[in-house]
CSV table of C-alpha atoms and ligand atoms in Angstrom, one decimal:
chain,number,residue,atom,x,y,z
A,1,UNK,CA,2.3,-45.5,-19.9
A,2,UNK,CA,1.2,-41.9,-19.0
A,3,UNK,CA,2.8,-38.7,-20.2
A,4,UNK,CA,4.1,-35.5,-18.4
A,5,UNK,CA,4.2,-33.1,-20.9
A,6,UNK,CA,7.6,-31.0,-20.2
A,7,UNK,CA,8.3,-33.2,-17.6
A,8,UNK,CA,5.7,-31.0,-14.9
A,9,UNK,CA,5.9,-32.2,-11.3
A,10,UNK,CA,7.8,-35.1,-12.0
A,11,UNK,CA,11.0,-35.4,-9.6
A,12,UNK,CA,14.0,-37.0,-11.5
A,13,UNK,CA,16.8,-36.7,-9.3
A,14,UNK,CA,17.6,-35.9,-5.6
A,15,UNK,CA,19.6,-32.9,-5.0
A,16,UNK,CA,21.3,-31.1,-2.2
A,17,UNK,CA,22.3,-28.1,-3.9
A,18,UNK,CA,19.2,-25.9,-4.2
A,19,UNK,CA,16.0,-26.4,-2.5
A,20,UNK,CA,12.9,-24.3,-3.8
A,21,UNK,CA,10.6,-26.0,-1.0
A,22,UNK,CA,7.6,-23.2,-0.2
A,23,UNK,CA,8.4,-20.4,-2.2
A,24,UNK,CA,11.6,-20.4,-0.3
A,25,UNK,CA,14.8,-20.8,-2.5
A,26,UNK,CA,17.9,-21.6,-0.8
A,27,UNK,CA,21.4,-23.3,-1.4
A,28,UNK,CA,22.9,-25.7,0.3
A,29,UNK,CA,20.3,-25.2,3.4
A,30,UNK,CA,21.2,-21.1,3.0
A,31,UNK,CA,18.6,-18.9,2.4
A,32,UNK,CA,19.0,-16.7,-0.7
A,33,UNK,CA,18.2,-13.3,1.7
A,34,UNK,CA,21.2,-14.6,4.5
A,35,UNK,CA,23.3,-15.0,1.0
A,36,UNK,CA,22.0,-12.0,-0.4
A,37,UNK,CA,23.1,-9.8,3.3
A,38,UNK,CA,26.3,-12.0,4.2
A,39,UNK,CA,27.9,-13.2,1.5
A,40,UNK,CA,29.3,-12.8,-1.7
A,41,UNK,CA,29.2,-14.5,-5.8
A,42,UNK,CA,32.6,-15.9,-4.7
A,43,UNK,CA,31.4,-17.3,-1.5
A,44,UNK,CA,28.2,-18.9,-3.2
A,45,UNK,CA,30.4,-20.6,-5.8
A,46,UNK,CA,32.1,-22.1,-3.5
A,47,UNK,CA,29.3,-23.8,-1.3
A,48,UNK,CA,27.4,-24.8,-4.5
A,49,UNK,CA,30.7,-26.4,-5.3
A,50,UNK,CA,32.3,-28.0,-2.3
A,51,UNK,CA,28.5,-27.8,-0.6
A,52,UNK,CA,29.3,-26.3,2.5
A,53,UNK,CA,30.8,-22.1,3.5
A,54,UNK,CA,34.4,-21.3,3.2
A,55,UNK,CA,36.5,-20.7,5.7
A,56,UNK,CA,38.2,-17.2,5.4
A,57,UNK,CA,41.4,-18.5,4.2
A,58,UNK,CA,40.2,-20.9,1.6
A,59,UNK,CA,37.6,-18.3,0.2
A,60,UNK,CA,40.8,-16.1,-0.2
A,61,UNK,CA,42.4,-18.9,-2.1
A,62,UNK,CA,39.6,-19.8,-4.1
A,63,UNK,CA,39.3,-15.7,-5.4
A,64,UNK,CA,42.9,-15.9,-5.7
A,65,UNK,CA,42.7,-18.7,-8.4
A,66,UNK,CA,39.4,-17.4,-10.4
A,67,UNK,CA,41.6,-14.4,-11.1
A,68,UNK,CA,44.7,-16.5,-11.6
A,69,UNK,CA,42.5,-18.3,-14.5
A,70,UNK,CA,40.8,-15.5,-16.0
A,71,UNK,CA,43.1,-15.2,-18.6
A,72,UNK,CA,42.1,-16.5,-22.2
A,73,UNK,CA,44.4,-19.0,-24.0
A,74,UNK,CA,45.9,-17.4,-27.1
A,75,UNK,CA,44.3,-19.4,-29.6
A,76,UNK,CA,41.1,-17.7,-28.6
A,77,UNK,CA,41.7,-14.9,-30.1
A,78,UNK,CA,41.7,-15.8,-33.9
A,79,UNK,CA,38.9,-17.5,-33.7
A,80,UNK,CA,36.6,-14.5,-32.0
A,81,UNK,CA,38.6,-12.2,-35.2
A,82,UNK,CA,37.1,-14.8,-37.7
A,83,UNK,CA,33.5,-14.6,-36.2
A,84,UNK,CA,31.2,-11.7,-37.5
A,85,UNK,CA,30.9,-10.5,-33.7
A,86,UNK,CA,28.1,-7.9,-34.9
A,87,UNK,CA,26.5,-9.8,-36.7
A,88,UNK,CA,26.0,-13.1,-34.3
A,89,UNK,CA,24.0,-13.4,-30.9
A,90,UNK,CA,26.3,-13.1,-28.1
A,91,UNK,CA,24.7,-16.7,-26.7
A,92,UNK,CA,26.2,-18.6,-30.1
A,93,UNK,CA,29.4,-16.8,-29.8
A,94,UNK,CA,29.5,-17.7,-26.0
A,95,UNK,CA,28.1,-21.2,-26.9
A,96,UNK,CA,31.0,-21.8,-29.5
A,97,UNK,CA,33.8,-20.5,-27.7
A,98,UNK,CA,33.1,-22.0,-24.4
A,99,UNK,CA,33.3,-25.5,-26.8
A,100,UNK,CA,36.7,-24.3,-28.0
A,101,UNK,CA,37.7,-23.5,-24.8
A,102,UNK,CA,37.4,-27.5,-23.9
A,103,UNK,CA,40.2,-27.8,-26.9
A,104,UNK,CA,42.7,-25.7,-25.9
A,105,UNK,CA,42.1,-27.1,-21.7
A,106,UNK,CA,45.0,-29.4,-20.9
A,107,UNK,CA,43.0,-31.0,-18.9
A,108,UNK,CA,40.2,-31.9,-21.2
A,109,UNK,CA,41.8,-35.1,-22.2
A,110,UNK,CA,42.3,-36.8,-19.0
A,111,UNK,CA,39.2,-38.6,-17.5
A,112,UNK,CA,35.5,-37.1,-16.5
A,113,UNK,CA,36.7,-37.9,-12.9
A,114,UNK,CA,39.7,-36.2,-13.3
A,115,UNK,CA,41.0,-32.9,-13.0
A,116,UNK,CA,37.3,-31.6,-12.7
A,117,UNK,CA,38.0,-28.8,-10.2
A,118,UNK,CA,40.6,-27.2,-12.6
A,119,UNK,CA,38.1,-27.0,-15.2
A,120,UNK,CA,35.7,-25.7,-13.2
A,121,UNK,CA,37.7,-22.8,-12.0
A,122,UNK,CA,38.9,-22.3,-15.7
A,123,UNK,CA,35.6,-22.7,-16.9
A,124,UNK,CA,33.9,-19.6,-14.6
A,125,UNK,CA,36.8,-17.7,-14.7
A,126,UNK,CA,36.9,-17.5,-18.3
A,127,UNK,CA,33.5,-17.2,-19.3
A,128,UNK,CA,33.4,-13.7,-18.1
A,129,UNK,CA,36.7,-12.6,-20.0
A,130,UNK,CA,34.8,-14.5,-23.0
A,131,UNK,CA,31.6,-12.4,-22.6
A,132,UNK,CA,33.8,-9.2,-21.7
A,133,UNK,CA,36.4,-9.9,-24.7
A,134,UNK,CA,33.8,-10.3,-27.8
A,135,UNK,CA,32.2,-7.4,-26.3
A,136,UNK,CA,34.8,-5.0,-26.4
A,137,UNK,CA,36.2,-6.5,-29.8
A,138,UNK,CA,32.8,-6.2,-31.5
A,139,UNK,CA,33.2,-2.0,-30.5
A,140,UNK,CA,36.8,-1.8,-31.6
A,141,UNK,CA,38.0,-1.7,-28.5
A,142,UNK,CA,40.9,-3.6,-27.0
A,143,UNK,CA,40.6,-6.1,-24.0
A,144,UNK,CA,41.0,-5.5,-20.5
A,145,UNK,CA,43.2,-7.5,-18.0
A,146,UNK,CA,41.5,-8.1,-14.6
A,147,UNK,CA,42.9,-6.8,-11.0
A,148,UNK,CA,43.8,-8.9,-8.6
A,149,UNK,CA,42.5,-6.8,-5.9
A,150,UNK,CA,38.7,-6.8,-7.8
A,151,UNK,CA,36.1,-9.1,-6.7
A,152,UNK,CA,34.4,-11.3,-9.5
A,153,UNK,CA,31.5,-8.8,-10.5
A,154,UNK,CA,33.9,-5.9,-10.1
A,155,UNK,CA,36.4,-7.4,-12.5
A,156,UNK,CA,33.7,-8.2,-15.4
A,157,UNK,CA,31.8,-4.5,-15.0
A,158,UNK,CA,35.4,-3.5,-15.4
A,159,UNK,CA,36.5,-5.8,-18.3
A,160,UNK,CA,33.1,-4.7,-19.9
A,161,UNK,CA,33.6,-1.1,-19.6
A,162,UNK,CA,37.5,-0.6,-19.4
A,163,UNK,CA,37.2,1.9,-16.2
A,164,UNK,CA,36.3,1.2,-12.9
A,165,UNK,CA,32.3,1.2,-11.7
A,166,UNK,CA,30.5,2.6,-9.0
A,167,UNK,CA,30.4,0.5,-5.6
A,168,UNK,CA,26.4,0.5,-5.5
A,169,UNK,CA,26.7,-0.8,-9.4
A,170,UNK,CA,29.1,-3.7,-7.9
A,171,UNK,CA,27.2,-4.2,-4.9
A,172,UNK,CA,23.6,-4.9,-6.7
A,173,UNK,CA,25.6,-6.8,-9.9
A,174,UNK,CA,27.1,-9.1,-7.7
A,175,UNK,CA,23.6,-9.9,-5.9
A,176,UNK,CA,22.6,-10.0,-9.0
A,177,UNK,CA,25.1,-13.1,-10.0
A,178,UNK,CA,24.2,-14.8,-6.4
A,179,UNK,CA,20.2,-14.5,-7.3
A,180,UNK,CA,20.9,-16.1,-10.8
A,181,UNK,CA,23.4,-19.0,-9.4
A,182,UNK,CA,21.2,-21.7,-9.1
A,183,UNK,CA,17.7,-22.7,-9.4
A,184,UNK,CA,17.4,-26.5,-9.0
A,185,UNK,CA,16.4,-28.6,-11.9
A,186,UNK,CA,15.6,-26.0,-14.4
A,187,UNK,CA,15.7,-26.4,-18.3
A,188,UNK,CA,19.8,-25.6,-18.7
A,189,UNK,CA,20.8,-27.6,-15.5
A,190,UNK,CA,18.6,-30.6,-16.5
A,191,UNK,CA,20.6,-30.3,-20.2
A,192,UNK,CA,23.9,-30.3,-18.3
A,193,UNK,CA,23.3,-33.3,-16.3
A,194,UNK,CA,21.7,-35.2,-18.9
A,195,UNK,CA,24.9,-34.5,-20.5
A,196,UNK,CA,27.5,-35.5,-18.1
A,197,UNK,CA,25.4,-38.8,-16.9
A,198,UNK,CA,27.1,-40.1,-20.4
A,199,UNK,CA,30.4,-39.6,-18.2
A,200,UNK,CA,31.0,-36.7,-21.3
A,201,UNK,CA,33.3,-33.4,-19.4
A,202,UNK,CA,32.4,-30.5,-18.2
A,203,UNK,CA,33.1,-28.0,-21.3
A,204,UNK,CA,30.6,-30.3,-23.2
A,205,UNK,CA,27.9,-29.8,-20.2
A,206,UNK,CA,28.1,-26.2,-20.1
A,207,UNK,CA,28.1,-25.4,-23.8
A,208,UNK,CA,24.7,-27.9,-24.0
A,209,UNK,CA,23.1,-25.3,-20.7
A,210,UNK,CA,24.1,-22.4,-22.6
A,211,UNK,CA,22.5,-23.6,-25.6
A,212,UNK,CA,19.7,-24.5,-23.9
A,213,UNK,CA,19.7,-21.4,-21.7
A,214,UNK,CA,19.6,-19.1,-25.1
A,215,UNK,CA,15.6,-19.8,-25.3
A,216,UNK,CA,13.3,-17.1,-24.8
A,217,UNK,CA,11.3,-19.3,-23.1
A,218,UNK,CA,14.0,-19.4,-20.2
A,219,UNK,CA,17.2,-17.4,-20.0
A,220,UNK,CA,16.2,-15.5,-23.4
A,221,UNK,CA,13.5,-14.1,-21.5
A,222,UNK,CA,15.7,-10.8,-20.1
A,223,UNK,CA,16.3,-9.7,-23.5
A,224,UNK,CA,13.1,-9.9,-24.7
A,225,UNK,CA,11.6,-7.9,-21.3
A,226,UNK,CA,14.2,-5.2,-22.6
A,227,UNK,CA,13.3,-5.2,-26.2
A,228,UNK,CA,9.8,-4.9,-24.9
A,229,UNK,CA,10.2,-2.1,-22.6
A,230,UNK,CA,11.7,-0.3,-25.2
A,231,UNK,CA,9.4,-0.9,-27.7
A,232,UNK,CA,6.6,0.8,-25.1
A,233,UNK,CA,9.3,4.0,-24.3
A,234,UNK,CA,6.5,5.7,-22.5
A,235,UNK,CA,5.0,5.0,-18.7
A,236,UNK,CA,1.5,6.4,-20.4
A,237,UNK,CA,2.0,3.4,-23.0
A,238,UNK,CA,2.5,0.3,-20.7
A,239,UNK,CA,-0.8,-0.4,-20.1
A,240,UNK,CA,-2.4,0.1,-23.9
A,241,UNK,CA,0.7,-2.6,-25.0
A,242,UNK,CA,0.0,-5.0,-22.4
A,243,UNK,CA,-3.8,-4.9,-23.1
A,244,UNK,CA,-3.2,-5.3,-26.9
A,245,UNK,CA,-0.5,-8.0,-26.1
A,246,UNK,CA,-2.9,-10.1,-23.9
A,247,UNK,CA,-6.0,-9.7,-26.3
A,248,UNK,CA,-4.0,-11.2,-29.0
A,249,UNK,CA,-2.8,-14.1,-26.7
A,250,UNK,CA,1.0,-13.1,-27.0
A,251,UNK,CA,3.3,-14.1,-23.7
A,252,UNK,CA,4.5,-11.5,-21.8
A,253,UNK,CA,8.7,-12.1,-21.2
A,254,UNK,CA,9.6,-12.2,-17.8
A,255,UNK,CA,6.1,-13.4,-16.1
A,256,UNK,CA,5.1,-17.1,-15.0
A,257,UNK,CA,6.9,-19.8,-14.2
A,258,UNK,CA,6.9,-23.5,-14.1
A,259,UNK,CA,7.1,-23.7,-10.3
A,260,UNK,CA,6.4,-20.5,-8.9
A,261,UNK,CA,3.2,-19.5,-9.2
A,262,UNK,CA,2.7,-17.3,-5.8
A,263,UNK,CA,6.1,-15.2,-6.5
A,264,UNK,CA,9.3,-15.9,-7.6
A,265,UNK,CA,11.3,-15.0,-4.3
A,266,UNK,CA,14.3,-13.4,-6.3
A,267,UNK,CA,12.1,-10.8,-7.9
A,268,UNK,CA,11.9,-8.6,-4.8
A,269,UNK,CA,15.2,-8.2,-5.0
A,270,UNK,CA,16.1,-7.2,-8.5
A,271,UNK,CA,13.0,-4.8,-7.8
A,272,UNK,CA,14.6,-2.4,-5.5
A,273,UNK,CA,17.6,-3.3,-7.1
A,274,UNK,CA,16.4,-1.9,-11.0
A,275,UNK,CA,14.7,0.9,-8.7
A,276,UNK,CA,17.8,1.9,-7.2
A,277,UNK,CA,19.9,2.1,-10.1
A,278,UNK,CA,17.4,3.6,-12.6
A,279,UNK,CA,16.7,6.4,-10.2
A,280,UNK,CA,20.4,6.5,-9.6
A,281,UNK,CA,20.7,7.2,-13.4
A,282,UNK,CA,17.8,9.3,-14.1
A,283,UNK,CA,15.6,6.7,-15.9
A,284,UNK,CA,13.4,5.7,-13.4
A,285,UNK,CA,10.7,5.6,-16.3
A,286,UNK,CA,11.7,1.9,-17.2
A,287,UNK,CA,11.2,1.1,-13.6
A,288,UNK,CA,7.8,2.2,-13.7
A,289,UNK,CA,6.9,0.5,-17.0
A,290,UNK,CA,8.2,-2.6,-15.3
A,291,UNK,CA,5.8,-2.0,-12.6
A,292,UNK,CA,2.9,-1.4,-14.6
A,293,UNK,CA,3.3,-4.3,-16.1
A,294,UNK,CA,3.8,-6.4,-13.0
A,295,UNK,CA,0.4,-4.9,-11.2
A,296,UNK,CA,-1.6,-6.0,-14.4
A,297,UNK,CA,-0.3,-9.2,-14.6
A,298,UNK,CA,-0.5,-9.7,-11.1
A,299,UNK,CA,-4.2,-8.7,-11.3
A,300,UNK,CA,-5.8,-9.6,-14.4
A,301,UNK,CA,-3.8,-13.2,-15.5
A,302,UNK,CA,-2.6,-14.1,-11.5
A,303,UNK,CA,1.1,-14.4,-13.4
A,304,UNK,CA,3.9,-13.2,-11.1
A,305,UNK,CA,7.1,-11.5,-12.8
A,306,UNK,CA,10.0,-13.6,-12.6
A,307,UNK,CA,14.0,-13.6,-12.3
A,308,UNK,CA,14.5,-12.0,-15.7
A,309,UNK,CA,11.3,-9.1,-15.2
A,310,UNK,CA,12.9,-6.5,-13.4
A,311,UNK,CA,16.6,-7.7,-14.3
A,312,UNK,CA,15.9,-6.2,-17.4
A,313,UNK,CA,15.8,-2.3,-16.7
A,314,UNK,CA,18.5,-3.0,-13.6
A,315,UNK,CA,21.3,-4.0,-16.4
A,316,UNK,CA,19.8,-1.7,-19.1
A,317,UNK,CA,20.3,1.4,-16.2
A,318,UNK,CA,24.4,0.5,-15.9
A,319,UNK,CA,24.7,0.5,-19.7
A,320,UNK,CA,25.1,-3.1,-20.6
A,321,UNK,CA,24.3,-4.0,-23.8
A,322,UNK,CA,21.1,-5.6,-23.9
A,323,UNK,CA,22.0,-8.8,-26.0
A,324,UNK,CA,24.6,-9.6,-23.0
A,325,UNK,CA,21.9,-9.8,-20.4
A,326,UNK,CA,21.7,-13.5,-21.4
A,327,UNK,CA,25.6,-14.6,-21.4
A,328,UNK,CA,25.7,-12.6,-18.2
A,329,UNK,CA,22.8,-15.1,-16.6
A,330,UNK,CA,25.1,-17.8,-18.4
A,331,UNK,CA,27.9,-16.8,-16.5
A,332,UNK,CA,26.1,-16.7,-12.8
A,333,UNK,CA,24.5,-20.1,-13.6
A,334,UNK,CA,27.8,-21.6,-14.5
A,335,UNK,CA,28.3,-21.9,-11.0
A,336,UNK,CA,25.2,-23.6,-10.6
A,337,UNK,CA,25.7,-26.0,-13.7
A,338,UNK,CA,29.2,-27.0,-12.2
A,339,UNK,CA,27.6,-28.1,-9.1
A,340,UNK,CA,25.1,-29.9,-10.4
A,341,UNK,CA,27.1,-31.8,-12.9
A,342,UNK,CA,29.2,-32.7,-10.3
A,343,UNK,CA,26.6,-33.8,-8.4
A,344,UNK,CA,25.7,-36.2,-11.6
A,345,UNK,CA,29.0,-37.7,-11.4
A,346,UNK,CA,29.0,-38.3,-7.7
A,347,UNK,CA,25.6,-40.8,-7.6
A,348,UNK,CA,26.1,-41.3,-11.5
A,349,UNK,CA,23.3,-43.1,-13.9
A,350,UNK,CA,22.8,-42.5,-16.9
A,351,UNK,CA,19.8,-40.5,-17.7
A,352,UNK,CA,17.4,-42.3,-20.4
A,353,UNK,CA,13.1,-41.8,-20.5
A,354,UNK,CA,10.9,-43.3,-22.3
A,355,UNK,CA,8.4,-41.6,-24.6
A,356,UNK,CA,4.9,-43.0,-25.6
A,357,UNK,CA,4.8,-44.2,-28.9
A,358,UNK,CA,1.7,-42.2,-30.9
A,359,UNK,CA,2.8,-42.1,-34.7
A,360,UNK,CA,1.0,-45.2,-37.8
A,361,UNK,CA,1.7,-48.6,-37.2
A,362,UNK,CA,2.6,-51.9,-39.1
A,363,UNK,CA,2.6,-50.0,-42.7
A,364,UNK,CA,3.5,-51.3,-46.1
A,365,UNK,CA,6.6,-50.3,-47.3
A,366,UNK,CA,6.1,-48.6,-50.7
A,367,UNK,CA,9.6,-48.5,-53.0
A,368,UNK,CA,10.2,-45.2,-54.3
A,369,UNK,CA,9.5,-45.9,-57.7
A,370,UNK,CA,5.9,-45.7,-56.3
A,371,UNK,CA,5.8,-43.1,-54.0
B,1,COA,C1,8.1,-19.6,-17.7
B,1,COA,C2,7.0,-20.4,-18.5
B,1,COA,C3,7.7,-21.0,-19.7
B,1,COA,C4,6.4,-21.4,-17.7
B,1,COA,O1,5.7,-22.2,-18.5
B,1,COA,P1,4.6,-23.4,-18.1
B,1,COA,O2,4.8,-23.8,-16.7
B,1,COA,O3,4.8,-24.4,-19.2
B,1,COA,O4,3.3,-22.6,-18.3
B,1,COA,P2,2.5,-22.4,-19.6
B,1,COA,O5,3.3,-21.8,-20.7
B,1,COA,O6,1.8,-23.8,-20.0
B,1,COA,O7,1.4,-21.4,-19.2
B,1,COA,C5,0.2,-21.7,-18.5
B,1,COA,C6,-0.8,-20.7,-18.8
B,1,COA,O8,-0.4,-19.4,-18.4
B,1,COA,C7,-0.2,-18.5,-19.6
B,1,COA,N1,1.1,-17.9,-19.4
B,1,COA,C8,2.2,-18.4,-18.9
B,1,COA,N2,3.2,-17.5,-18.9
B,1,COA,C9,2.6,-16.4,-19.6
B,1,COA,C10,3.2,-15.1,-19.9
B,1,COA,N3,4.4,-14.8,-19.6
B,1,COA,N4,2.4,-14.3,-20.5
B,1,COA,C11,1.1,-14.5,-20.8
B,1,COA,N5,0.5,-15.7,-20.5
B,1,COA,C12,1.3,-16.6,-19.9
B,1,COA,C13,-0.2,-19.5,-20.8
B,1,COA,O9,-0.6,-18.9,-21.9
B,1,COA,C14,-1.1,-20.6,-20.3
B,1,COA,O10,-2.4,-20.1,-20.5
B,1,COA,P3,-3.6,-21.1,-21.0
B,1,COA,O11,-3.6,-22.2,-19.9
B,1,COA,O12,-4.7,-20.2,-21.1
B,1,COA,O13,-3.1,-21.7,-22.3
B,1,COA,C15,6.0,-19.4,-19.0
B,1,COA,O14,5.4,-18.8,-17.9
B,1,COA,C16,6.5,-18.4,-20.0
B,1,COA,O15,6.5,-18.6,-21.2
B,1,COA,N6,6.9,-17.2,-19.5
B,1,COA,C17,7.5,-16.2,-20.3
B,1,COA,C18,9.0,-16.5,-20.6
B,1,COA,C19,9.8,-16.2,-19.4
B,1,COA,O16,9.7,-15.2,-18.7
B,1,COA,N7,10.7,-17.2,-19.1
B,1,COA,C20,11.6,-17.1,-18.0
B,1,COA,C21,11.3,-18.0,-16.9
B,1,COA,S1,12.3,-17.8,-15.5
């Protein structure tokens, strides 16, 4: 029996959601620069979900019923009040409440076949008023209703800040949220289908991705390239801190990845995106920290930056706080979860490896008394 240690290379499933086939990343047979031009975070929900575009109508119907389910249920409420919301990281308050959301979904109860797009539309409707709710709460501030007339990414920035944003800020945000939607079989998705091939719902699939998602090691990552960047303040200090980083053998957030190992094809993208909107802003300087970093990473370990590199100083230039870039990747990859879990229940089996047995053999048993 031979071992893959995290699973490397080995293909477990087939999919026709996301294909990541030569560097290229696309959904549904789209490429992610058509989606990027054409479409919008709306749009790409919907062909992760029903797996094929909208027609203009039924995209209108669709938005129509994300806002029509943005609304929290009232027993929310006193259970964010009892949380120490300053204290806890955004990722375990979204975690929990996303799992008490299941409890107060009518439709929870009925069966995992049942009832599943309902969920799904409460499900990533909801998670942004979650994320934009605790957020405002934890600042003593009161919650924001939605507008019907917003899209998606509009509505959050303006749940999250309580006044409307810039069109350029809405514009790159919800690229932003397409870029993040899917990614194939990555460590959250495979959690969520793993899940679900128990036939267990979809509230209990997402809240395992977001708990899996919360690892620095993949969605955690943004933070941490933020916490870095500030941490090195000064374009004259990038390169002594990355040198003194990579002596000591310490990973640098936001570079490498388990598949890409030319370029991560989203990357350009948030690039010009963070370079935009921190010139836009005055702070171009975190930009070219960024940069530095990517160039010597590029060079001397042949590591490229990934999704989360240059997401980093794009959020931290519209004034999000930094501990909600990660429930803000959470909320793009819900869409991306959905899919796949309902791609799981479509070709269902339930998902069960084996591993190796290393550990003693055939032992004595020694009672207690004699331990
Ligand atoms: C994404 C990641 C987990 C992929 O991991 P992986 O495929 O298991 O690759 P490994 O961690 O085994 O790394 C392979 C080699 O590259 C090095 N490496 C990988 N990512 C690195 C990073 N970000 N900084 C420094 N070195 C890195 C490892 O130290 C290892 O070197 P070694 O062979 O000399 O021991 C890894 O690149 C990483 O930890 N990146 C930082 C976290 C991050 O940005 N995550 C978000 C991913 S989208």
């Amino acid at each position: 029996m031979s071992t893959a240690k995290g699973l490397e290379g080995i293909i477990v499933t087939e999919t026709k959601i996301t294909s990541l086939i030569d560097n290229q990343l696309s959904f549904v047979g789209y490429s992610i620069d058509d989606l990027i031009k054409y479409s919008s975070f709306e749009e790409v929900i919907y062909l992760l979900w029903y797996k094929r575009l909208p027609k203009k109508s039924e995209l209108t119907d669709f938005k129509q019923k994300l806002f029509q389910n943005m609304e929290l249920p009232k027993e929310i409420y006193p259970h964010l009040e009892n949380m120490d919301l300053e204290k806890t990281h955004p990722m375990s308050i979204l975690r929990s409440i996303i799992s008490l959301l299941g409890a107060y979904d009518p439709a929870d109860s009925l069966s995992y076949k049942d009832a599943q797009i309902e969920k799904a539309l409460r499900l990533q409707a909801r998670i942004a008023t979650v994320i934009t709710t605790f957020s405002r709460m934890r600042q003593g501030k009161e919650p924001v209703k939605p507008k019907e007339e917003y899209s998606y990414a509009e509505n959050f920035l303006y749940m999250l800040k309580g006044k409307p944003v810039a069109p350029l800020e809405v514009q790159a945000f919800d690229q932003a949220l397409i870029l993040h939607a899917d990614h194939e079989l990555n460590a959250s998705t495979f959690t969520a289908r793993v899940c679900v091939a128990t036939l267990s719902d979809l509230y209990s699939g997402i809240t395992a991705a977001i708990g899996a998602l919360k690892g620095e090691l993949h969605g955690g990552a943004n933070e941490q390239v933020i916490k870095m960047l500030m941490e090195i303040g000064e374009v004259d200090q990038a390169l002594p801190y990355i040198k003194e980083k990579i002596a000591k053998k310490e990973k640098i957030m936001g570079m490498g990845h388990r598949v890409y190992k030319k370029g991560d094809p989203r990357t350009k993208y948030l690039k010009e995106m963070s370079k935009k909107l921190t010139k836009r802003t005055g702070q171009e300087k975190w930009f070219q920290i960024s940069e530095i970093i990517e160039d010597y990473m590029k060079k001397e370990k042949d590591l490229p930056a990934n999704v989360d590199f240059y997401s980093a100083s794009m959020y931290h230039s519209m004034g999000i706080e930094h501990d909600l870039f990660t429930p803000i990747f959470a909320m793009s990859r819900t869409s991306g979860w959905i899919a796949h879990m309902f791609e799981q229940y479509d070709d269902n089996r339930l998902i069960r490896p084996r591993a190796k047995y290393v550990g003693p053999k055939n032992l004595d048993f020694i009672p207690i008394s004699d331990r």
